[in-house]
Structures are given as structure tokens and as C-alpha cells.
Short mmCIF file of C-alpha atoms in Angstrom, two decimals:
data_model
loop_
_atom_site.label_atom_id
_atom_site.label_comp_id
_atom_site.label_asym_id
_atom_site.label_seq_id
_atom_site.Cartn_x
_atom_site.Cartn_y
_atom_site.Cartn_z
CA UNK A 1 133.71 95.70 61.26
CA UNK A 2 135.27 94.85 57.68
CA UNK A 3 138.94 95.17 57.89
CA UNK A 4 138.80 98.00 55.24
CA UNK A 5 136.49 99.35 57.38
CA UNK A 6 139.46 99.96 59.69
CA UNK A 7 140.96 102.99 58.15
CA UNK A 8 140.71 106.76 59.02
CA UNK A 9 138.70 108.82 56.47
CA UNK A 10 141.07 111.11 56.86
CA UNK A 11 144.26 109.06 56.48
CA UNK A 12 145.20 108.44 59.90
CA UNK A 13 148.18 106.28 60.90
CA UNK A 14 145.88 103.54 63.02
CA UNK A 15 147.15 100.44 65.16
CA UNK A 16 147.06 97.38 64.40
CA UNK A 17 143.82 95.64 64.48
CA UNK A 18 144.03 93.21 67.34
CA UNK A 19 142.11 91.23 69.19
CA UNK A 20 141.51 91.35 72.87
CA UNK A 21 139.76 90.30 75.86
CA UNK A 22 136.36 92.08 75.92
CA UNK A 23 133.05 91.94 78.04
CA UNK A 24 129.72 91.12 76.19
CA UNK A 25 126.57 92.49 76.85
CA UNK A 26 125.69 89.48 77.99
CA UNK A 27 128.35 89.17 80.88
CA UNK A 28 130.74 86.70 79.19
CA UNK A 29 134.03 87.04 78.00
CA UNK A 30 135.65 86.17 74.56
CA UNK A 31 138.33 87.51 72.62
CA UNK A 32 136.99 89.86 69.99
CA UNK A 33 138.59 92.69 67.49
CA UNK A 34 138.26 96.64 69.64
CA UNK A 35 136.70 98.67 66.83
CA UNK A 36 137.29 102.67 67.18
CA UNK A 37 133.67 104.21 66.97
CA UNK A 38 136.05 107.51 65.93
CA UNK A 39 139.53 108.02 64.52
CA UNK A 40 142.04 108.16 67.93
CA UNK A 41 144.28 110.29 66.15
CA UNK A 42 141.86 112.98 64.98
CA UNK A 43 138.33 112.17 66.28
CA UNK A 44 136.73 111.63 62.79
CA UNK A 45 133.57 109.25 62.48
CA UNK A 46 135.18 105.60 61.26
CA UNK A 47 133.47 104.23 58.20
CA UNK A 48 131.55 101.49 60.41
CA UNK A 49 129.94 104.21 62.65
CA UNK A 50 129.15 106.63 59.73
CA UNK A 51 127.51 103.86 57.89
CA UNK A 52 125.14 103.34 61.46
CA UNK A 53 124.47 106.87 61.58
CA UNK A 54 123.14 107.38 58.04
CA UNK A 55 120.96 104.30 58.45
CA UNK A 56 119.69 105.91 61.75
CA UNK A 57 119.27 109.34 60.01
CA UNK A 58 117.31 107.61 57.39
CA UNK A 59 115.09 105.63 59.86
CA UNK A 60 114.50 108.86 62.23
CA UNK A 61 113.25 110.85 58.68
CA UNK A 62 115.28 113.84 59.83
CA UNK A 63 113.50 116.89 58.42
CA UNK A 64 115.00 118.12 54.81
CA UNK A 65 115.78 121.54 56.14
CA UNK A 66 119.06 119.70 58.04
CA UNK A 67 120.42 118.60 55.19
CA UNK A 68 123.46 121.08 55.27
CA UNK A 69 123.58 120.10 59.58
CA UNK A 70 123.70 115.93 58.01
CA UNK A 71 126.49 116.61 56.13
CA UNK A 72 128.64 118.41 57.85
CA UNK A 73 128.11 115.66 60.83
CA UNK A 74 128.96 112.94 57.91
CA UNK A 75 132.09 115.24 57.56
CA UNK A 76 132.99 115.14 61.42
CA UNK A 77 132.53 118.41 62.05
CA UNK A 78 130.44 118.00 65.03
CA UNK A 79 130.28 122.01 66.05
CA UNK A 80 129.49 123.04 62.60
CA UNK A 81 126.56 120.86 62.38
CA UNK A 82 125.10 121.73 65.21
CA UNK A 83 125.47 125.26 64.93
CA UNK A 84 124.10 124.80 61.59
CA UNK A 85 120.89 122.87 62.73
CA UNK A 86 120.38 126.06 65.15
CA UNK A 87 120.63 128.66 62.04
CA UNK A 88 118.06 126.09 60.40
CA UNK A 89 115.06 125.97 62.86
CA UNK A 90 115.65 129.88 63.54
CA UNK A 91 115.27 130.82 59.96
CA UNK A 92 112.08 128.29 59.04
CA UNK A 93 110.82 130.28 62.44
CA UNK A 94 111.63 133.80 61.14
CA UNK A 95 109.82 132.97 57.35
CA UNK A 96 106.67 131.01 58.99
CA UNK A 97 106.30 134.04 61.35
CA UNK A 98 107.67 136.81 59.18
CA UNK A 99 109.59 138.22 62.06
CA UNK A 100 112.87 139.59 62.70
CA UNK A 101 113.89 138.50 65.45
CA UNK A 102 116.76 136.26 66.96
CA UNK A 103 116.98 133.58 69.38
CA UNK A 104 114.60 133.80 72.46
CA UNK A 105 112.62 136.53 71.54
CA UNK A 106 111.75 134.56 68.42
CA UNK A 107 110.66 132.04 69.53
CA UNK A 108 108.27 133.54 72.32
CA UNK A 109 106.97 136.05 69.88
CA UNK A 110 106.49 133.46 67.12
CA UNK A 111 104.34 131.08 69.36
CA UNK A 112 102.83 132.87 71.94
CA UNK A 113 99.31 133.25 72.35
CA UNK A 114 96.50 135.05 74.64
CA UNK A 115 93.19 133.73 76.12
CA UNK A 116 89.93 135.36 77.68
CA UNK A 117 90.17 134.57 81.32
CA UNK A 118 86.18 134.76 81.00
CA UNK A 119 85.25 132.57 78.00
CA UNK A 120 87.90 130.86 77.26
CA UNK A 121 88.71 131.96 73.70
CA UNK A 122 91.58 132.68 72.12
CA UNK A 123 91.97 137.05 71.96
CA UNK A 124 95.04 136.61 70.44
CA UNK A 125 96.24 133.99 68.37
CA UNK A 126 99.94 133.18 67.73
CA UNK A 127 101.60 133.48 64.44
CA UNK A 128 102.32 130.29 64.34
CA UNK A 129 100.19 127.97 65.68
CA UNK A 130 101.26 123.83 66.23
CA UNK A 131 97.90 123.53 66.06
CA UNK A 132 93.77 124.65 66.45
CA UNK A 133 93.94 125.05 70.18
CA UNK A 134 90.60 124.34 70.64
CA UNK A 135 91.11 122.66 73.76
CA UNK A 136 93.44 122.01 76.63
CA UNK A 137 95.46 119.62 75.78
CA UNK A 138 96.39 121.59 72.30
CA UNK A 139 96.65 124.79 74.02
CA UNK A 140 99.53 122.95 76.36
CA UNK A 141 101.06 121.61 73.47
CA UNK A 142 101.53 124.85 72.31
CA UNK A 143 102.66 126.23 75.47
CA UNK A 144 104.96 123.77 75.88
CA UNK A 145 107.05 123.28 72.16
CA UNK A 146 107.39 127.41 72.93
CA UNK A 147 109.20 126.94 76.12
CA UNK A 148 111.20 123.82 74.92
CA UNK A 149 112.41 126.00 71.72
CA UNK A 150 113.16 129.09 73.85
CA UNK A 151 115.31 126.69 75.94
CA UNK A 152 116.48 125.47 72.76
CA UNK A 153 117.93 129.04 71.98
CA UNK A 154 118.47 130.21 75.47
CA UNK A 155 120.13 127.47 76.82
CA UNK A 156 122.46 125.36 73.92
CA UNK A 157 121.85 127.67 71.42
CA UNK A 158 123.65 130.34 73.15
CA UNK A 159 126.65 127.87 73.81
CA UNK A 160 127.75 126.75 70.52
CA UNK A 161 127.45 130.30 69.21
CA UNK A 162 129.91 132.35 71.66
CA UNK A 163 132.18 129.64 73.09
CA UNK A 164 134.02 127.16 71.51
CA UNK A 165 132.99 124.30 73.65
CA UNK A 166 134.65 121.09 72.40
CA UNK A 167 131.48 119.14 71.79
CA UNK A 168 131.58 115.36 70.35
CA UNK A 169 128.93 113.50 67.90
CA UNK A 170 126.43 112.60 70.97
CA UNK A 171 125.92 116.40 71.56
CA UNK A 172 125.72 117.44 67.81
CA UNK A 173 123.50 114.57 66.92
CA UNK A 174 121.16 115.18 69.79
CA UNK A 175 120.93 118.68 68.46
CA UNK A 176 120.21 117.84 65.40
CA UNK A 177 117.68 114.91 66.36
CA UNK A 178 115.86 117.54 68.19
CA UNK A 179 115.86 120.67 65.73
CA UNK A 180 113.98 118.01 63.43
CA UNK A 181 111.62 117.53 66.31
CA UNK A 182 110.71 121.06 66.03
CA UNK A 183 110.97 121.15 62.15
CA UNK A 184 108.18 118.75 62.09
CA UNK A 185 105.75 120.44 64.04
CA UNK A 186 106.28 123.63 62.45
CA UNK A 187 105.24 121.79 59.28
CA UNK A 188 101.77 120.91 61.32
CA UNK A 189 102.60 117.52 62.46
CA UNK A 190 100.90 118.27 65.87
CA UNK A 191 101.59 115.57 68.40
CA UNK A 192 98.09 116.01 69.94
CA UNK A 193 96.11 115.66 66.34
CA UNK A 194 98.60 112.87 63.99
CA UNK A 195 100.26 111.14 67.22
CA UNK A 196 103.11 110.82 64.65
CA UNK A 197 104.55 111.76 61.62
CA UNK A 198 107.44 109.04 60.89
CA UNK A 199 105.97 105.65 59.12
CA UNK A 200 106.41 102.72 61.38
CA UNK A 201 104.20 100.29 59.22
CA UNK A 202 103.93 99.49 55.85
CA UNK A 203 100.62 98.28 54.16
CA UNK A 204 102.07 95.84 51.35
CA UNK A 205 99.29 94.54 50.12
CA UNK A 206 98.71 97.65 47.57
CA UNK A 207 101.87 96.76 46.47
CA UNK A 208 101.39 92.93 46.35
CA UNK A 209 98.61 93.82 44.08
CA UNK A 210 100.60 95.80 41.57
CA UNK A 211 103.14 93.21 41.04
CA UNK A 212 102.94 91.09 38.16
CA UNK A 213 101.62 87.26 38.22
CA UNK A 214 104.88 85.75 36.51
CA UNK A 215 108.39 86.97 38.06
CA UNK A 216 111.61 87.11 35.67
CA UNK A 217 113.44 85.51 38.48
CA UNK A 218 116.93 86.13 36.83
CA UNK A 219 115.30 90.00 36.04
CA UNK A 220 114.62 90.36 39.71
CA UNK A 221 118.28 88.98 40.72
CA UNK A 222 119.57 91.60 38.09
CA UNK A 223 117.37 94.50 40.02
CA UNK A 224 118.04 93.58 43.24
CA UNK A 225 122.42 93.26 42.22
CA UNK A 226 121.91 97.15 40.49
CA UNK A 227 120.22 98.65 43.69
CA UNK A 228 122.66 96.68 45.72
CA UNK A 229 125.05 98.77 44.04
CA UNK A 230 124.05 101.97 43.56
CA UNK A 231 123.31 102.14 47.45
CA UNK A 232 126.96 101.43 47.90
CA UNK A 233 128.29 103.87 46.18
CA UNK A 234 125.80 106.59 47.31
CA UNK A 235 126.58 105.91 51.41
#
């Protein structure tokens, strides 16, 4: 961590940056500066970790209906954002369904689905469906992200709306991290049918192809210094 990285967003009077005996991952010993991951005066994310989490955000492609749950976790206000990411998937529920209902019953009415005992087929279908269910393995899929999000309501949901329960960054962000989840296969990003939806390779040779023969080195250096910039004072 930057020494000017050392400072509470919100003003905090901090200790003095020290070093001190630590333990490595490795097993050894050294002496070494002890970083807060959050403020010790008012728990607020230290610049250092909020710079990690956007760059995680960014590499997870959190889904764009969290956007008001992101920032309100950049903002350390951990209970906000969660309760925000709950409002979130419950209203993309309510206008892919066109119900009006809340919670639990939402989410079973939204997904749920009936089958002929004696053919197989599908004698009801659900109003929104994750995916064709045209065979087993869909048909559990679909049985199974309805259960997960009535859990999702039933279970945390419920606990962040009527209590106040204290809850850190781990619990918001893992929230959050799975309200995208579900975000993404309400868009129709079925597990069983794209495997994934988040771009872990990058085919550069489209791009390679594009780029022009002769480089303006000192043009490129120029670029590159601008982005640089702008990136820095956007995070």
C-alpha cells in the first residue's frame, strides 16, 4: 500500500504506519508495514481495498442492474447495498413475470413449472423459464435456481429487511456476487446451454489484423499516458 493510500476516506485520525513482525503466506517471517483492509475508527473500505474490489467487480462482470448495490458498497455502506441488490433481483423478477408478488411467493410463482407424469411434457410452463426444458438436466436447472432464489428471499432476504444485523463487506459482497448470479440467468444465460456468460479468453488476432503496419511509437506512448490517466481519475 502507497503511503497516501493510508488515509481514511472519511477523515479518520489513523496510527502511525509502522512496521511489524508479520507471518507470510509462505511461513517466514519479515518485518513488513500492517495495512487496515477497513478504517479502525469507522469501518470504511481503505483506498487500497476499494481499488481491489472495483477491479474484482470489473473482472466478475457484475450484472448492470447492481449498479446502485456497487455504489453504495464503494460508499461503505455494506447494509444498504445489500438490501439494495435484494430490491434489484425482486423487481427484474416482478417485470419478467409481470407479477405482484413479494419475496418467496415470487419467486416460486415466477419459476415454477408442471409436467405430465405420463408423457413427460411440460402442462404448464413457467413464466419465466432459465431455459427450453426439454430435458432433464434443464428441467433441474430450473428446479433448482427456483429453490436457491426462494432461499435467497426466505432466508437472507428476510434478515437484512426486518433486523438490523450488523453485517460487514464479506456478507454484502457475497450478496451482491450472488444477486448477479441470478441476474444473469434471468437474462437467458442458462448454465446448462452457454456453460458461461463472463469472457475468460480473448481472440486477438481480429484485432492484430486491424492494427496498422507502421506504429507512431511516441503516438502510442501518448495513448497509453491519456488512458493511464483517465482510469485514475475515474476509480
Amino acid at each position: 500500500m502507497r503511503r497516501e493510500e493510508y488515509a481514511c476516506p472519511n477523515g479518520c485520525s489513523l496510527p502511525p504506519r509502522k512496521k511489524q513482525l508479520r507471518e507470510y503466506r509462505n511461513g517466514t517471517y519479515g518485518f513488513d508495514f500492517y495495512d487496515f483492509t477497513f478504517c479502525p475508527c469507522c469501518g470504511s473500505l481503505m483506498p487500497y481495498s476499494l481499488k481491489k474490489l472495483k477491479g474484482f467487480f470489473e473482472v466478475y462482470n457484475i450484472h448492470a442492474a447492481l449498479s446502485d448495490a456497487v455504489q453504495l458498497i464503494y460508499k461503505s455502506e455494506f447494509e444498504s447495498a445489500a438490501r439494495e441488490a435484494f430490491v434489484a433481483v425482486e423487481n427484474y423478477l416482478k417485470k419478467k413475470s409481470g407479477l405482484d408478488s413479494h419475496g418467496f411467493d415470487l419467486a416460486t410463482r415466477a419459476l415454477s413449472f408442471e409436467i405430465d407424469k405420463q408423457t413427460g411434457e411440460i402442462k404448464r410452463a413457467p413464466l419465466i423459464a432459465i431455459n427450453d426444458l426439454k430435458n432433464e438436466s434443464e428441467r433441474n436447472e430450473q428446479d433448482g435456481i427456483r429453490y436457491m432464489l426462494m432461499g435467497f428471499f426466505q432466508g437472507p432476504r428476510n434478515l437484512y429487511q426486518h433486523n438490523h444485523i450488523g453485517s460487514g463487506a464479506s456478507n454484502s459482497i457475497s450478496v451482491i456476487i450472488e444477486a448477479s448470479f441470478f441476474l444473469h440467468l434471468l437474462d437467458g444465460h442458462s448454465i446448462t446451454q452457454n456453460g458461461r456468460w463472463i469472457p475468460e479468453t480473448v481472440d486477438y488476432r481480429e484485432i492484430y489484423q486491424k492494427m496498422p503496419k507502421r506504429i507512431d511509437r511516441w503516438r502510442l506512448v501518448r495513448l497509453l499516458k491519456k488512458r493511464a490517466r483517465r482510469l485514475k481519475k475515474n476509480s
